[in-house]
Amino acid sequence: MTENPEQQTDSSTRAHAPLRTVAGRYALLEELGRGGMGVVWRGEDTVIGRHVAVKELRLPDGAEDAGVFSERILREVRTGGRLNDPAVVTVFDVVADGDATFIVMELVEAPTLSDLVDRRGPLPAHEVARIGEQVLSALEAAHRAGIVHRDVKPGNIMVAPNGRVKLTDFGIAQAVDDPRITTSGMLVGSPAFMAPERVAGQEALAASDLWSLGATLYFAAEGALPFQRSTTAATLHAIMHEMPPLARAHGPLASAIMGMLTTAPEARIPAGQARGLLTAAAQPGVAQPGPQTPPGGDVGATAVHHGGAPTQATPSGAGRAPVSRIRRRLLTVGGAVAAVALLVGGFFAGKPFWGPATDDAMAETLTYGRGGDIANYEFDGSSYYCVNTPLAAGRALASSNWVDCEDEAHDAQLYDVSAAVPESSDSDAAAATYPGEQRLRTFAEAQCAATFHTNRVRDDARPNLRFLALVPTEAEWDRRPSDDYASPVRSVLCFLVPAEGGRLEGSATRGVV
């Protein structure tokens, strides 16, 4: 099956005799489904005796040029023939018979992801992540071949009972190195899963497929379409200007989904980082902490977003971490507030979720604590998140340096603090061994980069800012807090600093800080 069926034929009605034979070779046995691009049949290749899926393609309503349509058909065959990945449906043949064109391909007898969610509701996080891993593998194979799928959606993902996944329908895929082929009056792709840059009329990119995958995994995890509205126009507006809240997905799965749903393609999480997060989330035993509040903000303000203020589709309290849990995490690192923020960190067996971050807005990463770049790091426990001294090697950060962001000019603003160990229990955190400075730097830089490109940082302020990560030294990692009942706090800190010198005025983040 290679297309999302709009109608299903009951298996009891299957015909034993061929309804007709195509090109003298492919016997059509029964109709499996119908979609916008034609009819899908169960067929039999009478030459080698195997069952196949046969897609009978028809000229779409509104198409003016049969030649363009035929070229799309040939492109699908070329696309399928160039890809070699277990999660890609194999194309065997293409034949013309009368006025119709038929594509013969691997028969996958499995429900679509759309069918699965309709039947079961939201899927468990590890199951969603495993589906995402396989689809991402197929997309990476396509992108390496210079091919953009352009229609990643739940109806084009087949999920077998053993968990094997197949991505179908490269029929509207566009080879990056081919001339663009368009059909007058046609909107190629499914609006509810169409990336913002495509809505804006730009070319489809590899990053566009990642955005569609993020919307697809949101649907699988939450059981609802993230941007679907009552009209196509409203749906497209939501894609451009709104961010759906996550109520069920947490931890690395939430980070992967929201990273892929970043509106600006250049700031969207790359495939390698998404794969790392999905791999972490695919382990059933891995804790999936709920969304938690960043310093001075709220959960809604941490959604990855590059448009206006996000529109909340759930009650304001949905998905928030218990207040007592948040307060319990307000411990001190040499007095520093260590509130846990959006992207749950953790090395889980000493492995970071993602590779090294590369971002032009990133300033030099520094260490804090005994033996570090900022050896004397203090915080007075107040609600201030801005500092009136430059963050640089050899400088000290005393409690008196923390100031109200709105009251006076400052040199840096704390915008994210994230735990570098799993949040499963205090005992686990206490037992965590120092992962090494390079691993901490890798994690911190990716963490700070991801949050820097969310709507935690004001869009109008971001162009004039850089971000700087602080990571603990080994001595700071192992140092126990003064409270004997508290576990060591192993956190990375993210600061906003001026991009071209000078000082900052006011808060550069959303929410009260």
CSV table of N, CA, C and O in Angstrom, one decimal, residues 4 15 20 49 59 71 91 155 162 222 224 247 275 278 294 310-311 313 349 365-366 377 412 440 453 466 468 477 505:
chain,number,residue,atom,x,y,z
A,4,ASN,N,-2.3,7.0,1.4
A,4,ASN,CA,-3.3,7.0,2.4
A,4,ASN,C,-4.7,6.8,1.9
A,4,ASN,O,-5.3,7.6,1.2
A,15,ALA,N,-11.7,-10.4,-4.2
A,15,ALA,CA,-12.1,-11.3,-5.3
A,15,ALA,C,-10.9,-12.3,-5.5
A,15,ALA,O,-9.8,-12.0,-5.3
A,20,ARG,N,-8.8,-7.3,-13.6
A,20,ARG,CA,-8.3,-7.1,-14.9
A,20,ARG,C,-6.8,-7.2,-14.8
A,20,ARG,O,-6.2,-7.3,-13.7
A,49,GLY,N,5.2,-14.4,-9.7
A,49,GLY,CA,4.3,-15.0,-8.7
A,49,GLY,C,4.3,-14.3,-7.4
A,49,GLY,O,4.0,-14.9,-6.4
A,59,LEU,N,-5.0,11.8,-13.6
A,59,LEU,CA,-4.8,13.3,-13.7
A,59,LEU,C,-5.6,14.0,-12.6
A,59,LEU,O,-6.8,13.8,-12.6
A,71,GLU,N,5.3,13.6,-16.2
A,71,GLU,CA,6.7,13.8,-15.7
A,71,GLU,C,6.7,13.5,-14.2
A,71,GLU,O,7.7,13.0,-13.7
A,91,VAL,N,10.1,0.6,-5.4
A,91,VAL,CA,9.4,0.6,-6.6
A,91,VAL,C,10.0,-0.4,-7.6
A,91,VAL,O,11.2,-0.4,-7.8
A,155,GLY,N,-0.5,9.6,7.1
A,155,GLY,CA,-1.1,8.8,6.1
A,155,GLY,C,-0.1,8.2,5.2
A,155,GLY,O,-0.5,7.2,4.4
A,162,ASN,N,5.1,-5.6,14.0
A,162,ASN,CA,6.4,-5.8,14.6
A,162,ASN,C,7.2,-4.5,14.8
A,162,ASN,O,8.4,-4.5,15.2
A,222,GLU,N,0.5,13.2,20.7
A,222,GLU,CA,-0.6,13.9,21.3
A,222,GLU,C,-2.0,13.4,20.9
A,222,GLU,O,-3.0,13.7,21.6
A,224,ALA,N,-3.6,14.5,18.3
A,224,ALA,CA,-4.3,15.6,17.6
A,224,ALA,C,-3.4,16.2,16.6
A,224,ALA,O,-2.2,16.2,16.7
A,247,ALA,N,1.2,18.3,25.7
A,247,ALA,CA,0.6,17.9,27.0
A,247,ALA,C,1.1,16.5,27.4
A,247,ALA,O,1.2,16.3,28.6
A,275,ARG,N,17.9,12.8,15.5
A,275,ARG,CA,18.1,11.4,15.6
A,275,ARG,C,18.6,11.0,17.0
A,275,ARG,O,18.2,10.0,17.6
A,278,LEU,N,15.7,11.3,19.4
A,278,LEU,CA,14.7,10.2,19.2
A,278,LEU,C,15.3,8.9,19.7
A,278,LEU,O,14.6,8.0,20.3
A,294,PRO,N,11.3,27.5,33.3
A,294,PRO,CA,12.7,28.2,33.3
A,294,PRO,C,12.7,29.4,34.2
A,294,PRO,O,11.7,29.8,34.7
A,310,PRO,N,2.8,32.5,21.1
A,310,PRO,CA,2.1,31.2,20.8
A,310,PRO,C,0.7,31.2,21.2
A,310,PRO,O,0.3,31.8,22.3
A,311,THR,N,-0.1,30.5,20.5
A,311,THR,CA,-1.5,30.3,20.9
A,311,THR,C,-1.7,29.0,21.6
A,311,THR,O,-1.4,28.0,21.1
A,313,ALA,N,-3.7,26.0,23.0
A,313,ALA,CA,-4.9,25.2,22.7
A,313,ALA,C,-5.4,24.4,23.8
A,313,ALA,O,-6.3,23.7,23.7
A,349,ALA,N,24.0,7.1,30.6
A,349,ALA,CA,25.2,6.2,30.3
A,349,ALA,C,26.3,7.0,29.7
A,349,ALA,O,27.1,6.4,29.0
A,365,THR,N,32.5,29.2,25.4
A,365,THR,CA,32.0,28.5,26.5
A,365,THR,C,33.0,28.6,27.7
A,365,THR,O,34.2,28.4,27.4
A,366,LEU,N,32.5,28.8,28.9
A,366,LEU,CA,33.4,29.0,30.0
A,366,LEU,C,33.0,27.9,31.1
A,366,LEU,O,31.9,27.4,31.1
A,377,TYR,N,31.9,31.9,41.9
A,377,TYR,CA,30.5,32.1,41.3
A,377,TYR,C,29.5,32.1,42.4
A,377,TYR,O,29.4,31.1,43.1
A,412,ALA,N,25.1,40.7,31.0
A,412,ALA,CA,24.6,39.4,30.6
A,412,ALA,C,23.3,39.1,31.3
A,412,ALA,O,23.0,39.7,32.4
A,440,LEU,N,30.4,17.8,28.6
A,440,LEU,CA,29.6,18.9,29.2
A,440,LEU,C,29.5,20.1,28.2
A,440,LEU,O,28.4,20.7,28.1
A,453,HIS,N,17.1,29.8,20.3
A,453,HIS,CA,16.2,30.0,19.1
A,453,HIS,C,14.8,29.7,19.4
A,453,HIS,O,14.0,29.4,18.4
A,466,ARG,N,24.3,37.4,21.6
A,466,ARG,CA,25.0,36.1,21.4
A,466,ARG,C,24.6,35.4,22.7
A,466,ARG,O,24.1,35.9,23.7
A,468,LEU,N,26.1,32.5,25.7
A,468,LEU,CA,27.3,32.0,26.3
A,468,LEU,C,26.9,30.9,27.3
A,468,LEU,O,26.0,31.0,28.0
A,477,TRP,N,31.4,19.9,40.2
A,477,TRP,CA,30.5,18.8,40.0
A,477,TRP,C,30.4,17.9,41.2
A,477,TRP,O,29.3,17.5,41.6
A,505,GLU,N,20.1,46.7,27.9
A,505,GLU,CA,19.1,47.5,28.6
A,505,GLU,C,17.8,46.7,28.6
A,505,GLU,O,17.3,46.2,27.6
